[in-house]
PDB file of C-alpha atoms in Angstrom:
ATOM      1  CA  VAL A 728      50.219-185.467  20.843  1.00 55.00           C
ATOM      2  CA  THR A 729      52.406-187.640  18.610  1.00 56.00           C
ATOM      3  CA  THR A 730      50.945-190.820  20.071  1.00 56.00           C
ATOM      4  CA  LEU A 731      47.402-189.565  19.537  1.00 51.00           C
ATOM      5  CA  VAL A 732      48.079-188.575  15.936  1.00 55.00           C
ATOM      6  CA  ASN A 733      50.082-191.637  14.926  1.00 61.00           C
ATOM      7  CA  THR A 734      47.697-194.242  16.301  1.00 59.00           C
ATOM      8  CA  LYS A 735      46.135-196.076  13.390  1.00 60.00           C
ATOM      9  CA  GLY A 736      43.413-198.627  13.952  1.00 57.00           C
ATOM     10  CA  PRO A 737      42.779-200.609  17.103  1.00 54.00           C
ATOM     11  CA  SER A 738      45.465-201.006  19.718  1.00 54.00           C
ATOM     12  CA  LYS A 739      47.367-204.279  19.971  1.00 55.00           C
ATOM     13  CA  LYS A 740      47.648-203.882  23.731  1.00 52.00           C
ATOM     14  CA  LYS A 741      45.418-205.874  26.019  1.00 48.00           C
ATOM     15  CA  LYS A 742      42.215-204.042  26.865  1.00 48.00           C
ATOM     16  CA  GLY A 743      41.710-202.742  30.382  1.00 45.00           C
ATOM     17  CA  ARG A 744      45.425-202.215  31.038  1.00 44.00           C
ATOM     18  CA  SER A 745      45.664-198.478  30.421  1.00 50.00           C
ATOM     19  CA  LYS A 746      45.069-195.760  32.987  1.00 60.00           C
ATOM     20  CA  ARG A 747      41.585-194.422  33.238  1.00 80.00           C
ATOM     21  CA  ALA A 748      41.148-191.490  30.877  1.00 80.00           C
ATOM     22  CA  HIS A 749      39.754-189.173  33.529  1.00 82.00           C
ATOM     23  CA  VAL A 750      42.838-189.741  35.703  1.00 86.00           C
ATOM     24  CA  LEU A 751      45.025-188.654  32.789  1.00 85.00           C
ATOM     25  CA  VAL A 752      42.833-185.608  32.154  1.00 87.00           C
ATOM     26  CA  ALA A 753      43.190-184.617  35.807  1.00 89.00           C
ATOM     27  CA  ALA A 754      46.982-184.946  35.533  1.00 89.00           C
ATOM     28  CA  VAL A 755      47.045-182.628  32.498  1.00 89.00           C
ATOM     29  CA  GLU A 756      44.828-180.142  34.338  1.00 91.00           C
ATOM     30  CA  LYS A 757      47.143-180.165  37.352  1.00 93.00           C
ATOM     31  CA  ALA A 758      50.235-179.684  35.177  1.00 92.00           C
ATOM     32  CA  THR A 759      48.522-176.787  33.388  1.00 93.00           C
ATOM     33  CA  GLU A 760      47.653-175.183  36.732  1.00 94.00           C
ATOM     34  CA  ASN A 761      51.311-175.474  37.764  1.00 92.00           C
ATOM     35  CA  PHE A 762      52.463-173.741  34.562  1.00 91.00           C
ATOM     36  CA  ILE A 763      49.946-170.951  35.164  1.00 94.00           C
ATOM     37  CA  GLU A 764      51.004-170.445  38.798  1.00 94.00           C
ATOM     38  CA  LYS A 765      54.735-170.436  38.008  1.00 93.00           C
ATOM     39  CA  GLY A 766      54.198-168.178  35.001  1.00 93.00           C
ATOM     40  CA  GLU A 767      52.355-165.610  37.107  1.00 94.00           C
ATOM     41  CA  ILE A 768      55.117-165.660  39.715  1.00 93.00           C
ATOM     42  CA  ILE A 769      57.757-165.106  37.039  1.00 92.00           C
ATOM     43  CA  ALA A 770      55.676-162.293  35.483  1.00 93.00           C
ATOM     44  CA  TYR A 771      55.415-160.351  38.732  1.00 94.00           C
ATOM     45  CA  GLU A 772      59.096-160.892  39.570  1.00 93.00           C
ATOM     46  CA  ASN A 773      60.180-159.530  36.157  1.00 92.00           C
ATOM     47  CA  PRO A 774      58.459-156.235  35.346  1.00 92.00           C
ATOM     48  CA  ASP A 775      60.280-155.923  31.998  1.00 92.00           C
ATOM     49  CA  ILE A 776      58.421-158.959  30.572  1.00 91.00           C
ATOM     50  CA  LYS A 777      55.364-158.815  32.828  1.00 93.00           C
ATOM     51  CA  GLN A 778      52.737-158.008  30.175  1.00 95.00           C
ATOM     52  CA  GLU A 779      54.072-160.491  27.635  1.00 95.00           C
ATOM     53  CA  MET A 780      54.352-163.165  30.313  1.00 95.00           C
ATOM     54  CA  LEU A 781      50.817-162.559  31.589  1.00 95.00           C
ATOM     55  CA  SER A 782      49.572-162.771  28.008  1.00 96.00           C
ATOM     56  CA  ALA A 783      51.329-166.138  27.630  1.00 96.00           C
ATOM     57  CA  VAL A 784      49.859-167.304  30.956  1.00 96.00           C
ATOM     58  CA  GLU A 785      46.362-166.341  29.782  1.00 96.00           C
ATOM     59  CA  GLU A 786      46.888-168.267  26.544  1.00 97.00           C
ATOM     60  CA  VAL A 787      47.936-171.353  28.564  1.00 96.00           C
ATOM     61  CA  ARG A 788      44.843-170.937  30.740  1.00 96.00           C
ATOM     62  CA  LYS A 789      42.540-170.634  27.712  1.00 97.00           C
ATOM     63  CA  THR A 790      44.072-173.527  25.748  1.00 97.00           C
ATOM     64  CA  GLY A 791      44.263-175.628  28.915  1.00 95.00           C
ATOM     65  CA  GLU A 792      40.535-175.232  29.476  1.00 96.00           C
ATOM     66  CA  ALA A 793      39.843-176.163  25.853  1.00 96.00           C
ATOM     67  CA  MET A 794      42.104-179.217  26.175  1.00 94.00           C
ATOM     68  CA  SER A 795      40.374-180.281  29.366  1.00 94.00           C
ATOM     69  CA  THR A 796      36.947-180.025  27.754  1.00 94.00           C
ATOM     70  CA  ALA A 797      38.030-181.864  24.590  1.00 94.00           C
ATOM     71  CA  ALA A 798      39.814-184.584  26.579  1.00 92.00           C
ATOM     72  CA  ARG A 799      36.797-185.195  28.815  1.00 91.00           C
ATOM     73  CA  GLU A 800      34.521-185.426  25.783  1.00 92.00           C
ATOM     74  CA  PHE A 801      36.910-187.892  24.143  1.00 90.00           C
ATOM     75  CA  ALA A 802      37.215-189.894  27.380  1.00 88.00           C
ATOM     76  CA  ASP A 803      33.435-190.240  27.458  1.00 88.00           C
ATOM     77  CA  ASP A 804      33.347-191.414  23.834  1.00 88.00           C
ATOM     78  CA  PRO A 805      36.791-192.853  22.894  1.00 87.00           C
ATOM     79  CA  CYS A 806      35.567-194.363  19.628  1.00 90.00           C
ATOM     80  CA  SER A 807      34.653-190.979  18.136  1.00 90.00           C
ATOM     81  CA  SER A 808      37.188-189.890  15.532  1.00 91.00           C
ATOM     82  CA  ILE A 809      35.772-186.350  15.618  1.00 94.00           C
ATOM     83  CA  LYS A 810      36.281-186.070  19.384  1.00 93.00           C
ATOM     84  CA  ARG A 811      39.765-187.551  18.993  1.00 91.00           C
ATOM     85  CA  ALA A 812      40.623-184.962  16.315  1.00 93.00           C
ATOM     86  CA  ASN A 813      39.306-182.154  18.546  1.00 95.00           C
ATOM     87  CA  MET A 814      41.425-183.402  21.426  1.00 93.00           C
ATOM     88  CA  VAL A 815      44.547-183.645  19.238  1.00 92.00           C
ATOM     89  CA  ARG A 816      43.977-180.078  17.997  1.00 95.00           C
ATOM     90  CA  SER A 817      43.499-178.869  21.584  1.00 95.00           C
ATOM     91  CA  ALA A 818      46.615-180.717  22.731  1.00 93.00           C
ATOM     92  CA  ARG A 819      48.680-179.084  19.991  1.00 94.00           C
ATOM     93  CA  ASN A 820      47.354-175.644  20.921  1.00 96.00           C
ATOM     94  CA  LEU A 821      48.157-176.230  24.586  1.00 95.00           C
ATOM     95  CA  LEU A 822      51.631-177.494  23.723  1.00 94.00           C
ATOM     96  CA  SER A 823      52.255-174.389  21.626  1.00 95.00           C
ATOM     97  CA  ALA A 824      51.058-172.074  24.417  1.00 95.00           C
ATOM     98  CA  VAL A 825      53.177-173.845  27.047  1.00 94.00           C
ATOM     99  CA  THR A 826      56.209-173.690  24.743  1.00 94.00           C
ATOM    100  CA  ARG A 827      55.785-169.917  24.386  1.00 94.00           C
ATOM    101  CA  LEU A 828      55.458-169.591  28.166  1.00 93.00           C
ATOM    102  CA  LEU A 829      58.634-171.624  28.715  1.00 92.00           C
ATOM    103  CA  ILE A 830      60.593-169.567  26.177  1.00 92.00           C
ATOM    104  CA  LEU A 831      59.552-166.340  27.908  1.00 90.00           C
ATOM    105  CA  ALA A 832      60.345-167.793  31.334  1.00 88.00           C
ATOM    106  CA  ASP A 833      63.774-168.848  30.101  1.00 87.00           C
ATOM    107  CA  MET A 834      64.527-165.272  29.061  1.00 81.00           C
TER     108      MET A 834
END
């Protein structure tokens, strides 16, 4: 998120050297799936925080889907500042949801 927000103007790196955007999107999707799976396991193993944990898992699922959509749209049109802003907003929301899930899991 910080890298996306702090990038000003064109990159000084050589073009064609970065990973393909869709590969990175797939990696974020896989990581989100892992958080969801582990969160559900923790929820069912801990009845005292089950409802709160399942709520956090659902928020990760929802924000993960939004991030995936925004990232794919940005990957298809990387010069769009609007699509970049949408992706940054989605990334922040996902980060916030995952943080809440991790805090609950740590309890």
